[in-house]
Amino acid sequence: MRMYDVIKKKRDGGALSAEEIRAFVEGYTKGEIPDYQAAALCMAIYFRGMSDEETTELTLAVRDSGERLDLSEIGGLRVDKHSTGGVGDKTSLVVAPIVASLGLTVAKMSGRGLGHTGGTVDKLEAIPGFCTNLSVAEFSHTVNKTGIAIVGQSASLAPADKLLYALRDVTATVDSMPLIASSIMGKKLAADDDCIVLDVKTGSGSFMKSVEESRALAKLMVEIGKRAGKRISALITDMDRPLGYAVGNALEVMEAIETLRGGGPADLLELSLALSAQILYLAERGSLAECRAMAERALSSGEALRTFEKMVQAQGGDVAYVQDPTRFALSPCLREVKAAASGYITRVNTEQYGLASLLLGAGRNTKEDEIDLGAGYVLCKKTGDAVKKGETLALMYAASEERLDSAERVLLQATEIGDELPRPRPLIFETV
Ligand code: URA
């Protein structure tokens, strides 16, 4: 089979066979298909799309491109939560300890930030000593001991996804429904969890900008998961504004700890409780309302916070930082970003807000870039808030004034201030 013919078939709107899809994924993973042909096929898929059958085949080929994790040594019902990516989304740091404190097993493989979106693994590494790089044996041992561990994706798990994601990131082919669905579900199916809750973001900070597109993506991924025998559901949630107030790794961990302590921003708390309740519900712990009440109690009793501390300790992190988050070292240069006009914040471009944190040093332009874990910003105003000219919109932290200058420019340009109070958007649009 010639790769040229596969690209041409998709370019002309044809449907690829299972054999053609497998040959592409296997050939690319082995290095036999060059980047330029893989990029051409991704672009053809971007424009022509894929049928559900093709997307399922692509997902299974990604799943089978490396090792399938065998977590059978880990006891209990294994649960996972995966977000399609957003700005300020630190819910995993709250949800994982809530559900683990209620007896579910969280053996979670998370990603690093890429592009304008953040990643749980980078955030956790802001806790001094925290190790996200455990072998499968160490991972199993830790989960069996504490009921929870969060690590980075093992190199051998779905390697086709790593290669394809890096390629898509630099060829403007990330925001394609079949490519996102196969990337996320390929990894999830390789990781051997029993219950999966997907947080499918929608809005300007999401890869899927409209609710219709996000719904279609959610349905597709849930269908693929069900066919593979998983208990799976998805919440479609707002990413037209950052979640919470903090954006940047150490700052987000601090905000997550505040939420585990019973405080924290209302949107972060609400979404964390809703996702936790969904996971507990899939795990058949009761009705949705009972599961929600259990999650609330896990927070108010301090059990979720204690479970987070246990996880930090088991993975080598310094628990003193959890007990006293003022210890986190933030980047030395500080800037108060001031509003350019008076009125209401009518809209923000959340993708640009993500870019602003990247410019501060909190994210990478390439996978190899070193990140500044103390960089980022805390918003003082969000969409719908009234603001006066000269009032502080955000407090930014970075290693240099130059970084602050460029991030400030981007944040201000991404913030619309007008006379009319905007119509509020729901935090959770629907469950699929
Ligand atoms: N997250 C992933 O893991 N893959 C994508 O393609 C998009 C978000």
PDB file of N, CA and C in Angstrom, residues 251 328-336 360-361 372-376 395-401 403-404:
ATOM      1  N   LEU A 251       0.748  28.562  40.906  1.00  0.00           N
ATOM      2  CA  LEU A 251      -0.460  29.322  41.279  1.00  0.00           C
ATOM      3  C   LEU A 251      -1.702  28.432  41.232  1.00  0.00           C
ATOM      4  N   PHE A 328       5.149  28.340  48.325  1.00  0.00           N
ATOM      5  CA  PHE A 328       5.444  28.205  46.892  1.00  0.00           C
ATOM      6  C   PHE A 328       6.201  29.440  46.407  1.00  0.00           C
ATOM      7  N   ALA A 329       7.296  29.204  45.699  1.00  0.00           N
ATOM      8  CA  ALA A 329       8.094  30.327  45.193  1.00  0.00           C
ATOM      9  C   ALA A 329       7.485  30.794  43.866  1.00  0.00           C
ATOM     10  N   LEU A 330       7.082  32.044  43.818  1.00  0.00           N
ATOM     11  CA  LEU A 330       6.556  32.592  42.562  1.00  0.00           C
ATOM     12  C   LEU A 330       7.666  33.373  41.864  1.00  0.00           C
ATOM     13  N   SER A 331       7.522  33.597  40.559  1.00  0.00           N
ATOM     14  CA  SER A 331       8.576  34.284  39.800  1.00  0.00           C
ATOM     15  C   SER A 331       8.757  35.704  40.334  1.00  0.00           C
ATOM     16  N   PRO A 332       9.993  36.222  40.241  1.00  0.00           N
ATOM     17  CA  PRO A 332      10.315  37.452  40.976  1.00  0.00           C
ATOM     18  C   PRO A 332       9.706  38.748  40.434  1.00  0.00           C
ATOM     19  N   CYS A 333       9.438  38.838  39.137  1.00  0.00           N
ATOM     20  CA  CYS A 333       8.929  40.119  38.613  1.00  0.00           C
ATOM     21  C   CYS A 333       7.402  40.109  38.651  1.00  0.00           C
ATOM     22  N   LEU A 334       6.858  41.190  39.137  1.00  0.00           N
ATOM     23  CA  LEU A 334       5.414  41.269  39.382  1.00  0.00           C
ATOM     24  C   LEU A 334       4.832  42.465  38.639  1.00  0.00           C
ATOM     25  N   ARG A 335       3.643  42.297  38.042  1.00  0.00           N
ATOM     26  CA  ARG A 335       2.999  43.430  37.345  1.00  0.00           C
ATOM     27  C   ARG A 335       1.499  43.418  37.616  1.00  0.00           C
ATOM     28  N   GLU A 336       0.971  44.578  37.962  1.00  0.00           N
ATOM     29  CA  GLU A 336      -0.487  44.691  38.053  1.00  0.00           C
ATOM     30  C   GLU A 336      -0.982  45.164  36.692  1.00  0.00           C
ATOM     31  N   LEU A 360       4.481  34.313  29.739  1.00  0.00           N
ATOM     32  CA  LEU A 360       5.077  34.563  31.056  1.00  0.00           C
ATOM     33  C   LEU A 360       6.099  33.484  31.411  1.00  0.00           C
ATOM     34  N   GLY A 361       6.049  32.355  30.695  1.00  0.00           N
ATOM     35  CA  GLY A 361       6.995  31.265  30.946  1.00  0.00           C
ATOM     36  C   GLY A 361       6.351  30.031  31.539  1.00  0.00           C
ATOM     37  N   ASP A 372       8.781  27.741  33.552  1.00  0.00           N
ATOM     38  CA  ASP A 372       8.995  28.440  34.818  1.00  0.00           C
ATOM     39  C   ASP A 372       7.755  28.150  35.681  1.00  0.00           C
ATOM     40  N   LEU A 373       7.945  27.265  36.668  1.00  0.00           N
ATOM     41  CA  LEU A 373       6.793  26.797  37.444  1.00  0.00           C
ATOM     42  C   LEU A 373       6.168  27.891  38.307  1.00  0.00           C
ATOM     43  N   GLY A 374       6.933  28.959  38.560  1.00  0.00           N
ATOM     44  CA  GLY A 374       6.403  30.052  39.390  1.00  0.00           C
ATOM     45  C   GLY A 374       5.768  31.170  38.586  1.00  0.00           C
ATOM     46  N   ALA A 375       5.710  31.006  37.259  1.00  0.00           N
ATOM     47  CA  ALA A 375       5.150  32.072  36.411  1.00  0.00           C
ATOM     48  C   ALA A 375       3.648  31.887  36.225  1.00  0.00           C
ATOM     49  N   GLY A 376       2.967  32.990  35.925  1.00  0.00           N
ATOM     50  CA  GLY A 376       1.528  32.907  35.661  1.00  0.00           C
ATOM     51  C   GLY A 376       0.833  34.169  36.122  1.00  0.00           C
ATOM     52  N   LEU A 395      -2.872  40.058  38.331  1.00  0.00           N
ATOM     53  CA  LEU A 395      -1.510  40.175  38.910  1.00  0.00           C
ATOM     54  C   LEU A 395      -0.651  39.140  38.204  1.00  0.00           C
ATOM     55  N   MET A 396       0.410  39.613  37.535  1.00  0.00           N
ATOM     56  CA  MET A 396       1.233  38.684  36.742  1.00  0.00           C
ATOM     57  C   MET A 396       2.591  38.449  37.385  1.00  0.00           C
ATOM     58  N   TYR A 397       3.097  37.224  37.235  1.00  0.00           N
ATOM     59  CA  TYR A 397       4.419  36.861  37.761  1.00  0.00           C
ATOM     60  C   TYR A 397       5.258  36.278  36.622  1.00  0.00           C
ATOM     61  N   ALA A 398       6.491  36.760  36.491  1.00  0.00           N
ATOM     62  CA  ALA A 398       7.390  36.204  35.466  1.00  0.00           C
ATOM     63  C   ALA A 398       8.833  36.414  35.895  1.00  0.00           C
ATOM     64  N   ALA A 399       9.749  35.841  35.100  1.00  0.00           N
ATOM     65  CA  ALA A 399      11.175  35.960  35.432  1.00  0.00           C
ATOM     66  C   ALA A 399      11.760  37.269  34.927  1.00  0.00           C
ATOM     67  N   SER A 400      11.087  37.960  33.996  1.00  0.00           N
ATOM     68  CA  SER A 400      11.665  39.199  33.459  1.00  0.00           C
ATOM     69  C   SER A 400      10.569  40.200  33.094  1.00  0.00           C
ATOM     70  N   GLU A 401      10.992  41.466  33.018  1.00  0.00           N
ATOM     71  CA  GLU A 401      10.058  42.535  32.637  1.00  0.00           C
ATOM     72  C   GLU A 401       9.590  42.343  31.192  1.00  0.00           C
ATOM     73  N   ARG A 403       9.045  39.588  29.580  1.00  0.00           N
ATOM     74  CA  ARG A 403       7.956  38.598  29.550  1.00  0.00           C
ATOM     75  C   ARG A 403       6.652  39.253  30.020  1.00  0.00           C
ATOM     76  N   LEU A 404       6.767  40.065  31.073  1.00  0.00           N
ATOM     77  CA  LEU A 404       5.564  40.749  31.576  1.00  0.00           C
ATOM     78  C   LEU A 404       4.990  41.669  30.500  1.00  0.00           C
TER      79      LEU A 404
END
